[in-house]
């Protein structure tokens, strides 16, 4: 088992917010009973998302001035880890939902920000339509151009892997406007259609391709730059999705290794020394990954300039831990884990997704390697 953070640890959720982690734990116990069914049917876990909203968690993530509790990044991270351990698809759609709403509230004029906050509080759904088919990792620098028309800009193109798109009332979307990456809020109309794409993991996110056919991005929903930019929950939260999957992979393999007796020795698999070494290694990796994520969340809570460099480290560290531990889980489960009725194969598939979600592990390694090895570029003379 990995060592939990003591409640009074500075990297743990602040004491006055710890009740939210308990709310998530209570809900997660129910979610876990349906995870494999949602995966099998690839249905959106709408019931879970409604329960999260009804608990008040969605609203609590909003800034205080918009009716929320400005929930800390440490708490949102801890909540995500609990949710992802129970049902990673629910956790992913929820993260995209609160992240898109947060982006629109932060990058809007006060009246429009109030509108989006009220929509979140009322239970409307939000999603991110940022990744383009030609290069998902460049999701902040879109290549698709929106042309000026009366009242806004017209966009024809596609976005892919839009988690929860079919139930979204609002999208955070981007396009090139006058050569500049520009964010908009979009309420989908008949020009926005969904093309199912069945993903290998996180099937219940229904992360489909959406096509935009002469879709008007309204001028009054164009997002001006934020006056006081803060980290988005998605940038720090993706690591926690992987940590939750890693937790479940580790717990599942421990349960199996304790109960599976080897006919040759009469001892449980857990008594095999080679497995004890591998599990110890998994525990070390998971604890290190969790500490990096907690540190990153703490930096986000300070609005520190070190947040982004830290997030670029936390995400691949957690993605690797999840993928490696899920691989070990499959190895320990043997043939029993390799059949479609076993949760192990689902955990294995879900563990692959964090790796490729932007920014992918390769993207992060490229960034860390370049900045570590190469001298910084000369300062601009402007
Ligand atoms: C389950 C799931 C849910 C998602 N949900 C959403 C969502 O709600 N909204 C949304 O907008 N997007 C979403 N995404 C998209 C996601 O965030 C990524 O944008 C997408 O998975 C990456 O797409 P790509 O592989 O086409 O990217 P590409 O950028 O084309 O990457 C292809 C390959 O090139 C490598 N690569 C790319 N850039 C670099 C670099 N600079 N250095 C080194 N290697 C590089 C990558 O590692 C990868 O191996 C989701 C994805 C998944 C899997």
Short mmCIF file of C-alpha atoms and ligand atoms in Angstrom, two decimals:
data_model
loop_
_atom_site.label_atom_id
_atom_site.label_comp_id
_atom_site.label_asym_id
_atom_site.label_seq_id
_atom_site.Cartn_x
_atom_site.Cartn_y
_atom_site.Cartn_z
CA UNK A 1 0.00 0.00 0.00
CA UNK A 2 1.21 3.53 -0.63
CA UNK A 3 1.67 5.93 2.27
CA UNK A 4 -1.17 8.49 2.49
CA UNK A 5 -0.41 12.15 3.20
CA UNK A 6 -1.28 13.06 6.80
CA UNK A 7 -4.31 15.40 6.87
CA UNK A 8 -2.21 18.24 8.30
CA UNK A 9 0.53 17.93 5.64
CA UNK A 10 0.98 21.22 3.70
CA UNK A 11 0.56 19.35 0.39
CA UNK A 12 -2.73 17.75 1.53
CA UNK A 13 -6.13 19.41 0.92
CA UNK A 14 -6.56 22.30 3.39
CA UNK A 15 -8.47 21.18 6.53
CA UNK A 16 -11.60 23.23 5.77
CA UNK A 17 -11.91 21.49 2.38
CA UNK A 18 -11.32 17.89 3.46
CA UNK A 19 -15.06 17.23 3.68
CA UNK A 20 -15.13 17.47 -0.14
CA UNK A 21 -12.75 14.53 -0.39
CA UNK A 22 -15.12 12.55 1.85
CA UNK A 23 -18.04 13.55 -0.40
CA UNK A 24 -16.07 12.17 -3.36
CA UNK A 25 -15.23 8.97 -1.46
CA UNK A 26 -18.90 8.35 -0.64
CA UNK A 27 -19.96 8.91 -4.24
CA UNK A 28 -17.05 6.90 -5.63
CA UNK A 29 -18.10 3.79 -3.72
CA UNK A 30 -21.35 3.78 -5.72
CA UNK A 31 -19.66 4.72 -9.01
CA UNK A 32 -17.23 1.77 -8.78
CA UNK A 33 -20.06 -0.74 -8.95
CA UNK A 34 -20.94 0.34 -12.51
CA UNK A 35 -17.55 1.16 -14.03
CA UNK A 36 -17.15 -2.06 -15.99
CA UNK A 37 -20.71 -1.86 -17.30
CA UNK A 38 -20.22 1.71 -18.53
CA UNK A 39 -16.98 0.60 -20.16
CA UNK A 40 -18.65 -2.36 -21.87
CA UNK A 41 -21.57 -0.33 -23.21
CA UNK A 42 -19.48 2.84 -23.79
CA UNK A 43 -22.33 4.90 -22.34
CA UNK A 44 -21.72 8.25 -20.70
CA UNK A 45 -21.99 7.90 -16.89
CA UNK A 46 -24.65 10.63 -16.78
CA UNK A 47 -26.01 9.42 -13.45
CA UNK A 48 -22.56 9.84 -11.85
CA UNK A 49 -22.13 13.31 -13.34
CA UNK A 50 -25.53 14.35 -12.01
CA UNK A 51 -24.64 13.03 -8.57
CA UNK A 52 -21.42 15.04 -8.59
CA UNK A 53 -23.34 18.17 -9.49
CA UNK A 54 -26.00 17.47 -6.84
CA UNK A 55 -23.28 17.11 -4.20
CA UNK A 56 -22.25 20.74 -4.79
CA UNK A 57 -18.76 19.85 -6.03
CA UNK A 58 -19.16 21.49 -9.44
CA UNK A 59 -20.19 24.77 -7.85
CA UNK A 60 -17.48 24.59 -5.18
CA UNK A 61 -14.78 24.69 -7.89
CA UNK A 62 -15.96 28.15 -9.03
CA UNK A 63 -14.25 31.28 -7.73
CA UNK A 64 -15.89 32.77 -4.60
CA UNK A 65 -16.96 35.91 -6.46
CA UNK A 66 -19.04 33.69 -8.77
CA UNK A 67 -20.80 31.72 -6.04
CA UNK A 68 -18.20 28.99 -5.53
CA UNK A 69 -15.64 28.17 -2.86
CA UNK A 70 -12.46 28.62 -4.95
CA UNK A 71 -11.65 24.99 -4.13
CA UNK A 72 -7.90 24.51 -3.97
CA UNK A 73 -5.98 22.56 -6.59
CA UNK A 74 -4.86 20.18 -3.83
CA UNK A 75 -8.47 19.34 -3.04
CA UNK A 76 -9.56 19.04 -6.67
CA UNK A 77 -6.56 16.74 -7.23
CA UNK A 78 -7.47 14.54 -4.26
CA UNK A 79 -11.11 14.41 -5.43
CA UNK A 80 -10.03 13.45 -8.97
CA UNK A 81 -7.78 10.68 -7.70
CA UNK A 82 -10.63 9.16 -5.68
CA UNK A 83 -13.07 9.45 -8.61
CA UNK A 84 -10.58 8.07 -11.12
CA UNK A 85 -9.79 5.07 -8.93
CA UNK A 86 -13.51 4.28 -8.96
CA UNK A 87 -14.39 5.23 -12.54
CA UNK A 88 -11.74 7.00 -14.67
CA UNK A 89 -14.26 7.91 -17.39
CA UNK A 90 -16.43 9.77 -14.89
CA UNK A 91 -13.34 11.52 -13.51
CA UNK A 92 -12.15 12.51 -17.00
CA UNK A 93 -15.50 13.93 -18.14
CA UNK A 94 -15.85 15.76 -14.82
CA UNK A 95 -12.37 17.28 -15.12
CA UNK A 96 -13.08 18.44 -18.68
CA UNK A 97 -16.45 19.85 -17.50
CA UNK A 98 -15.11 21.91 -14.59
CA UNK A 99 -11.99 22.88 -16.59
CA UNK A 100 -14.02 24.20 -19.56
CA UNK A 101 -16.38 26.10 -17.25
CA UNK A 102 -13.42 27.53 -15.34
CA UNK A 103 -11.77 28.58 -18.62
CA UNK A 104 -14.92 30.36 -19.80
CA UNK A 105 -15.49 32.08 -16.45
CA UNK A 106 -11.88 33.21 -16.26
CA UNK A 107 -11.62 34.38 -19.87
CA UNK A 108 -14.88 36.33 -20.16
CA UNK A 109 -16.11 39.81 -19.45
CA UNK A 110 -17.78 40.01 -15.99
CA UNK A 111 -21.37 39.67 -17.31
CA UNK A 112 -20.58 36.72 -19.54
CA UNK A 113 -18.49 35.11 -16.78
CA UNK A 114 -21.49 35.43 -14.45
CA UNK A 115 -23.67 33.77 -17.11
CA UNK A 116 -21.30 30.78 -17.42
CA UNK A 117 -20.98 30.44 -13.64
CA UNK A 118 -24.80 30.43 -13.30
CA UNK A 119 -25.04 27.82 -16.04
CA UNK A 120 -22.61 25.55 -14.16
CA UNK A 121 -24.52 26.05 -10.93
CA UNK A 122 -27.79 25.22 -12.74
CA UNK A 123 -26.36 21.89 -13.90
CA UNK A 124 -25.57 22.69 -17.53
CA UNK A 125 -22.70 20.68 -19.01
CA UNK A 126 -19.39 21.98 -20.37
CA UNK A 127 -16.77 20.38 -22.62
CA UNK A 128 -13.48 21.28 -24.31
CA UNK A 129 -13.35 21.23 -28.10
CA UNK A 130 -9.69 22.13 -28.58
CA UNK A 131 -7.74 19.22 -30.12
CA UNK A 132 -7.58 19.18 -33.89
CA UNK A 133 -7.18 16.05 -36.03
CA UNK A 134 -3.90 17.32 -37.48
CA UNK A 135 -2.06 17.55 -34.16
CA UNK A 136 -3.74 17.09 -30.83
CA UNK A 137 -0.75 18.20 -28.78
CA UNK A 138 -0.91 21.66 -30.35
CA UNK A 139 -4.38 22.18 -28.89
CA UNK A 140 -3.50 25.69 -27.67
CA UNK A 141 -2.27 26.76 -31.11
CA UNK A 142 -5.07 25.76 -33.50
CA UNK A 143 -4.51 25.66 -37.24
CA UNK A 144 -8.16 25.96 -38.29
CA UNK A 145 -9.06 29.50 -39.36
CA UNK A 146 -12.34 31.23 -38.43
CA UNK A 147 -13.39 33.81 -41.06
CA UNK A 148 -15.16 37.07 -40.10
CA UNK A 149 -18.94 37.16 -40.71
CA UNK A 150 -21.76 39.29 -39.31
CA UNK A 151 -21.80 38.89 -35.52
CA UNK A 152 -18.72 36.73 -35.29
CA UNK A 153 -16.40 34.31 -37.08
CA UNK A 154 -17.33 31.28 -39.14
CA UNK A 155 -15.49 28.02 -38.53
CA UNK A 156 -15.60 24.92 -40.70
CA UNK A 157 -13.48 22.06 -39.47
CA UNK A 158 -13.28 19.40 -36.79
CA UNK A 159 -12.20 18.83 -33.23
CA UNK A 160 -11.54 15.40 -31.89
CA UNK A 161 -11.61 13.51 -28.63
CA UNK A 162 -14.20 15.86 -27.15
CA UNK A 163 -15.09 14.10 -23.89
CA UNK A 164 -18.77 14.27 -23.03
CA UNK A 165 -19.56 16.23 -26.21
CA UNK A 166 -23.04 14.79 -26.72
CA UNK A 167 -24.39 16.18 -23.45
CA UNK A 168 -22.49 19.48 -23.55
CA UNK A 169 -24.50 22.70 -23.46
CA UNK A 170 -21.33 24.78 -23.80
CA UNK A 171 -18.00 24.21 -25.48
CA UNK A 172 -14.73 25.97 -24.85
CA UNK A 173 -13.43 26.05 -28.42
CA UNK A 174 -10.56 27.74 -30.23
CA UNK A 175 -9.59 28.78 -33.74
CA UNK A 176 -7.21 31.11 -35.52
CA UNK A 177 -8.65 34.62 -35.78
CA UNK A 178 -6.51 37.17 -37.61
CA UNK A 179 -3.60 34.76 -37.22
CA UNK A 180 -4.00 34.55 -33.43
CA UNK A 181 -5.18 31.54 -31.37
CA UNK A 182 -8.53 32.70 -29.96
CA UNK A 183 -10.88 31.06 -27.45
CA UNK A 184 -14.68 31.24 -27.69
CA UNK A 185 -17.66 29.91 -25.81
CA UNK A 186 -19.95 27.98 -28.15
CA UNK A 187 -23.49 26.71 -27.61
CA UNK A 188 -23.88 23.89 -30.15
CA UNK A 189 -26.55 24.24 -32.88
CA UNK A 190 -27.42 22.22 -36.02
CA UNK A 191 -24.02 23.07 -37.56
CA UNK A 192 -22.24 20.99 -34.89
CA UNK A 193 -22.44 17.23 -35.38
CA UNK A 194 -20.82 14.29 -33.62
CA UNK A 195 -19.02 11.40 -35.27
CA UNK A 196 -18.55 8.49 -32.90
CA UNK A 197 -15.01 7.21 -32.45
CA UNK A 198 -14.66 4.25 -30.14
CA UNK A 199 -11.57 4.71 -28.01
CA UNK A 200 -9.47 1.84 -26.62
CA UNK A 201 -9.58 3.21 -23.07
CA UNK A 202 -11.89 5.54 -21.14
CA UNK A 203 -14.63 4.30 -23.47
CA UNK A 204 -17.38 5.84 -21.36
CA UNK A 205 -16.05 9.35 -22.00
CA UNK A 206 -17.46 9.04 -25.54
CA UNK A 207 -14.63 11.28 -26.72
CA UNK A 208 -15.99 11.75 -30.22
CA UNK A 209 -14.98 13.77 -33.25
CA UNK A 210 -17.12 16.85 -33.67
CA UNK A 211 -17.53 18.51 -37.03
CA UNK A 212 -18.25 22.19 -37.47
CA UNK A 213 -19.97 23.19 -40.68
CA UNK A 214 -20.05 26.97 -41.07
CA UNK A 215 -20.45 27.28 -37.30
CA UNK A 216 -20.60 30.89 -36.12
CA UNK A 217 -18.40 31.70 -33.14
CA UNK A 218 -20.13 34.76 -31.71
CA UNK A 219 -18.17 37.96 -31.12
CA UNK A 220 -19.87 38.41 -27.75
CA UNK A 221 -18.59 34.98 -26.72
CA UNK A 222 -15.02 35.67 -27.80
CA UNK A 223 -12.75 35.27 -24.78
CA UNK A 224 -10.52 38.24 -23.99
CA UNK A 225 -7.21 37.46 -22.27
CA UNK A 226 -7.72 36.86 -18.54
CA UNK A 227 -6.86 39.88 -16.38
CA UNK A 228 -5.51 37.68 -13.60
CA UNK A 229 -4.63 34.37 -15.26
CA UNK A 230 -4.59 31.31 -12.99
CA UNK A 231 -3.69 27.71 -13.79
CA UNK A 232 -6.57 25.68 -15.23
CA UNK A 233 -7.58 22.60 -13.22
CA UNK A 234 -7.02 20.40 -16.28
CA UNK A 235 -3.28 21.19 -16.41
CA UNK A 236 -2.75 19.92 -12.87
CA UNK A 237 -5.63 17.43 -12.83
CA UNK A 238 -4.53 15.09 -15.61
CA UNK A 239 -1.80 13.62 -13.38
CA UNK A 240 -4.45 12.73 -10.78
CA UNK A 241 -6.51 10.80 -13.35
CA UNK A 242 -3.50 8.54 -13.85
CA UNK A 243 -2.79 8.30 -10.11
CA UNK A 244 -6.34 7.01 -9.52
CA UNK A 245 -5.95 4.37 -12.23
CA UNK A 246 -2.58 3.36 -10.74
CA UNK A 247 -4.18 3.02 -7.28
CA UNK A 248 -6.82 0.65 -8.62
CA UNK A 249 -4.27 -1.35 -10.62
CA UNK A 250 -2.13 -1.78 -7.50
CA UNK A 251 -5.04 -2.72 -5.24
CA UNK A 252 -6.42 -5.15 -7.82
CA UNK A 253 -3.10 -6.93 -8.23
CA UNK A 254 -2.59 -7.14 -4.46
CA UNK A 255 -6.05 -8.70 -3.98
CA UNK A 256 -5.38 -11.20 -6.74
CA UNK A 257 -1.87 -12.10 -5.54
CA UNK A 258 -3.17 -12.73 -2.00
CA UNK A 259 -5.99 -15.02 -3.07
CA UNK A 260 -4.38 -16.96 -5.94
CA UNK A 261 -2.62 -20.04 -4.59
CA UNK A 262 0.11 -21.66 -6.66
CA UNK A 263 -0.56 -25.39 -7.04
CA UNK A 264 3.19 -26.12 -7.04
CA UNK A 265 3.92 -24.58 -3.62
CA UNK A 266 0.52 -24.27 -2.03
CA UNK A 267 1.45 -20.66 -1.23
CA UNK A 268 -0.28 -17.51 -2.45
CA UNK A 269 1.27 -15.68 -5.37
CA UNK A 270 1.94 -12.80 -2.93
CA UNK A 271 4.61 -14.93 -1.22
CA UNK A 272 6.76 -15.02 -4.39
CA UNK A 273 9.84 -12.88 -3.84
CA UNK A 274 10.11 -11.76 -7.48
CA UNK A 275 6.60 -10.31 -7.21
CA UNK A 276 7.33 -8.64 -3.87
CA UNK A 277 10.25 -6.80 -5.51
CA UNK A 278 8.10 -5.70 -8.46
CA UNK A 279 5.31 -4.53 -6.17
CA UNK A 280 7.79 -2.63 -3.97
CA UNK A 281 9.04 -0.91 -7.11
CA UNK A 282 5.46 -0.06 -8.10
CA UNK A 283 4.79 1.42 -4.64
CA UNK A 284 7.93 3.58 -4.87
CA UNK A 285 7.00 4.86 -8.31
CA UNK A 286 3.43 5.62 -7.32
CA UNK A 287 4.48 7.46 -4.15
CA UNK A 288 7.02 9.53 -6.10
CA UNK A 289 4.45 10.32 -8.79
CA UNK A 290 1.87 11.33 -6.18
CA UNK A 291 4.33 13.64 -4.40
CA UNK A 292 5.19 15.34 -7.70
CA UNK A 293 1.48 15.85 -8.39
CA UNK A 294 0.80 17.19 -4.88
CA UNK A 295 3.75 19.57 -5.18
CA UNK A 296 2.40 20.79 -8.53
CA UNK A 297 -1.07 21.34 -7.05
CA UNK A 298 0.49 23.27 -4.17
CA UNK A 299 2.34 25.49 -6.69
CA UNK A 300 -0.97 26.07 -8.51
CA UNK A 301 -2.55 27.13 -5.22
CA UNK A 302 0.23 29.74 -4.85
CA UNK A 303 -0.28 30.77 -8.51
CA UNK A 304 3.45 30.19 -8.81
CA UNK A 305 5.32 30.64 -12.12
CA UNK A 306 6.84 27.24 -11.34
CA UNK A 307 3.44 25.59 -11.77
CA UNK A 308 3.70 24.90 -15.51
CA UNK A 309 7.26 23.46 -15.45
CA UNK A 310 6.14 21.30 -12.54
CA UNK A 311 2.95 20.15 -14.32
CA UNK A 312 5.08 19.09 -17.29
CA UNK A 313 6.91 16.79 -14.85
CA UNK A 314 3.94 15.57 -12.82
CA UNK A 315 1.85 14.42 -15.76
CA UNK A 316 4.34 12.03 -17.44
CA UNK A 317 5.50 10.74 -14.06
CA UNK A 318 1.92 9.79 -13.15
CA UNK A 319 1.13 8.49 -16.67
CA UNK A 320 4.15 6.19 -16.51
CA UNK A 321 3.26 4.92 -13.04
CA UNK A 322 -0.28 4.10 -14.21
CA UNK A 323 0.86 2.34 -17.36
CA UNK A 324 3.61 0.35 -15.61
CA UNK A 325 1.44 -0.72 -12.68
CA UNK A 326 -1.45 -1.65 -14.98
CA UNK A 327 1.02 -3.76 -16.98
CA UNK A 328 2.13 -5.48 -13.76
CA UNK A 329 -1.52 -6.00 -12.81
CA UNK A 330 -2.14 -7.74 -16.14
CA UNK A 331 1.00 -9.84 -15.66
CA UNK A 332 -0.10 -10.93 -12.17
CA UNK A 333 -3.67 -11.64 -13.30
CA UNK A 334 -2.36 -13.84 -16.10
CA UNK A 335 -5.06 -15.40 -18.26
CA UNK A 336 -7.74 -14.50 -15.71
CA UNK A 337 -7.06 -10.80 -16.31
CA UNK A 338 -6.91 -11.16 -20.07
CA UNK A 339 -10.55 -12.05 -20.62
CA UNK A 340 -13.13 -9.39 -21.41
CA UNK A 341 -15.11 -10.06 -18.21
CA UNK A 342 -12.11 -9.13 -16.02
CA UNK A 343 -11.71 -5.57 -14.70
CA UNK A 344 -7.95 -6.01 -15.20
CA UNK A 345 -8.14 -5.69 -18.99
CA UNK A 346 -10.26 -2.53 -18.55
CA UNK A 347 -7.73 -1.05 -16.11
CA UNK A 348 -4.94 -1.88 -18.58
CA UNK A 349 -6.75 -0.10 -21.44
CA UNK A 350 -7.69 2.90 -19.31
CA UNK A 351 -4.08 3.26 -18.14
CA UNK A 352 -2.88 3.90 -21.73
CA UNK A 353 -4.94 7.07 -22.19
CA UNK A 354 -3.12 9.42 -19.83
CA UNK A 355 0.06 8.83 -21.78
CA UNK A 356 -1.31 10.19 -25.04
CA UNK A 357 -3.64 12.88 -23.71
CA UNK A 358 -2.08 16.26 -24.32
CA UNK A 359 0.49 17.01 -23.45
CA UNK A 360 1.69 13.51 -24.28
CA UNK A 361 4.57 11.91 -22.41
CA UNK A 362 6.83 12.40 -25.47
CA UNK A 363 5.88 16.08 -25.67
CA UNK A 364 6.74 16.55 -21.98
CA UNK A 365 10.02 14.62 -22.28
CA UNK A 366 10.95 16.65 -25.32
CA UNK A 367 10.32 19.86 -23.37
CA UNK A 368 12.21 18.73 -20.25
CA UNK A 369 15.12 17.32 -22.28
CA UNK A 370 15.45 20.41 -24.44
CA UNK A 371 15.35 22.87 -21.57
CA UNK A 372 17.76 20.75 -19.55
CA UNK A 373 20.33 20.09 -22.25
CA UNK A 374 20.27 23.10 -24.53
CA UNK A 375 21.21 26.66 -23.59
CA UNK A 376 18.20 29.00 -23.29
CA UNK A 377 17.38 30.94 -26.49
CA UNK A 378 18.81 34.51 -26.57
CA UNK A 379 16.51 37.13 -25.03
CA UNK A 380 14.50 39.12 -27.57
CA UNK A 381 15.74 42.67 -28.19
CA UNK A 382 12.11 44.04 -28.22
C1 LIG B 1 -9.75 9.66 -23.59
C2 LIG B 1 -9.36 10.99 -24.17
C3 LIG B 1 -10.11 12.11 -23.83
C4 LIG B 1 -9.78 13.35 -24.39
N1 LIG B 1 -10.59 14.43 -24.11
C5 LIG B 1 -10.39 15.60 -24.76
C6 LIG B 1 -11.29 16.71 -24.59
O1 LIG B 1 -12.26 16.62 -23.84
N2 LIG B 1 -11.06 17.84 -25.30
C7 LIG B 1 -9.99 17.97 -26.16
O2 LIG B 1 -9.83 19.03 -26.77
N3 LIG B 1 -9.11 16.94 -26.33
C8 LIG B 1 -9.30 15.77 -25.66
N4 LIG B 1 -8.44 14.70 -25.86
C9 LIG B 1 -7.35 14.89 -26.82
C10 LIG B 1 -6.01 14.89 -26.15
O3 LIG B 1 -5.87 15.88 -25.20
C11 LIG B 1 -4.87 15.02 -27.15
O4 LIG B 1 -4.98 16.20 -27.82
C12 LIG B 1 -4.83 13.92 -28.12
O5 LIG B 1 -5.00 12.68 -27.47
C13 LIG B 1 -3.48 13.91 -28.79
O6 LIG B 1 -3.77 13.75 -30.12
P1 LIG B 1 -2.73 13.21 -31.20
O7 LIG B 1 -2.18 11.91 -30.75
O8 LIG B 1 -3.45 13.31 -32.48
O9 LIG B 1 -1.60 14.28 -31.10
P2 LIG B 1 -0.29 14.50 -31.91
O10 LIG B 1 0.16 15.83 -31.41
O11 LIG B 1 -0.52 14.36 -33.38
O12 LIG B 1 0.70 13.37 -31.43
C14 LIG B 1 1.10 12.26 -32.24
C15 LIG B 1 2.42 11.72 -31.72
O13 LIG B 1 3.41 12.77 -31.80
C16 LIG B 1 4.02 12.97 -30.53
N5 LIG B 1 4.31 14.39 -30.37
C17 LIG B 1 3.50 15.43 -30.63
N6 LIG B 1 4.12 16.60 -30.33
C18 LIG B 1 5.35 16.28 -29.86
C19 LIG B 1 6.48 17.03 -29.40
N7 LIG B 1 6.45 18.37 -29.38
N8 LIG B 1 7.56 16.36 -29.00
C20 LIG B 1 7.61 15.00 -29.04
N9 LIG B 1 6.60 14.24 -29.48
C21 LIG B 1 5.49 14.86 -29.89
C22 LIG B 1 2.98 12.50 -29.54
O14 LIG B 1 3.59 12.11 -28.31
C23 LIG B 1 2.38 11.30 -30.24
O15 LIG B 1 3.21 10.19 -30.05
C24 LIG B 1 -8.70 13.47 -25.27
C25 LIG B 1 -7.94 12.33 -25.58
C26 LIG B 1 -8.24 11.12 -25.05
C27 LIG B 1 -7.43 9.92 -25.41
#
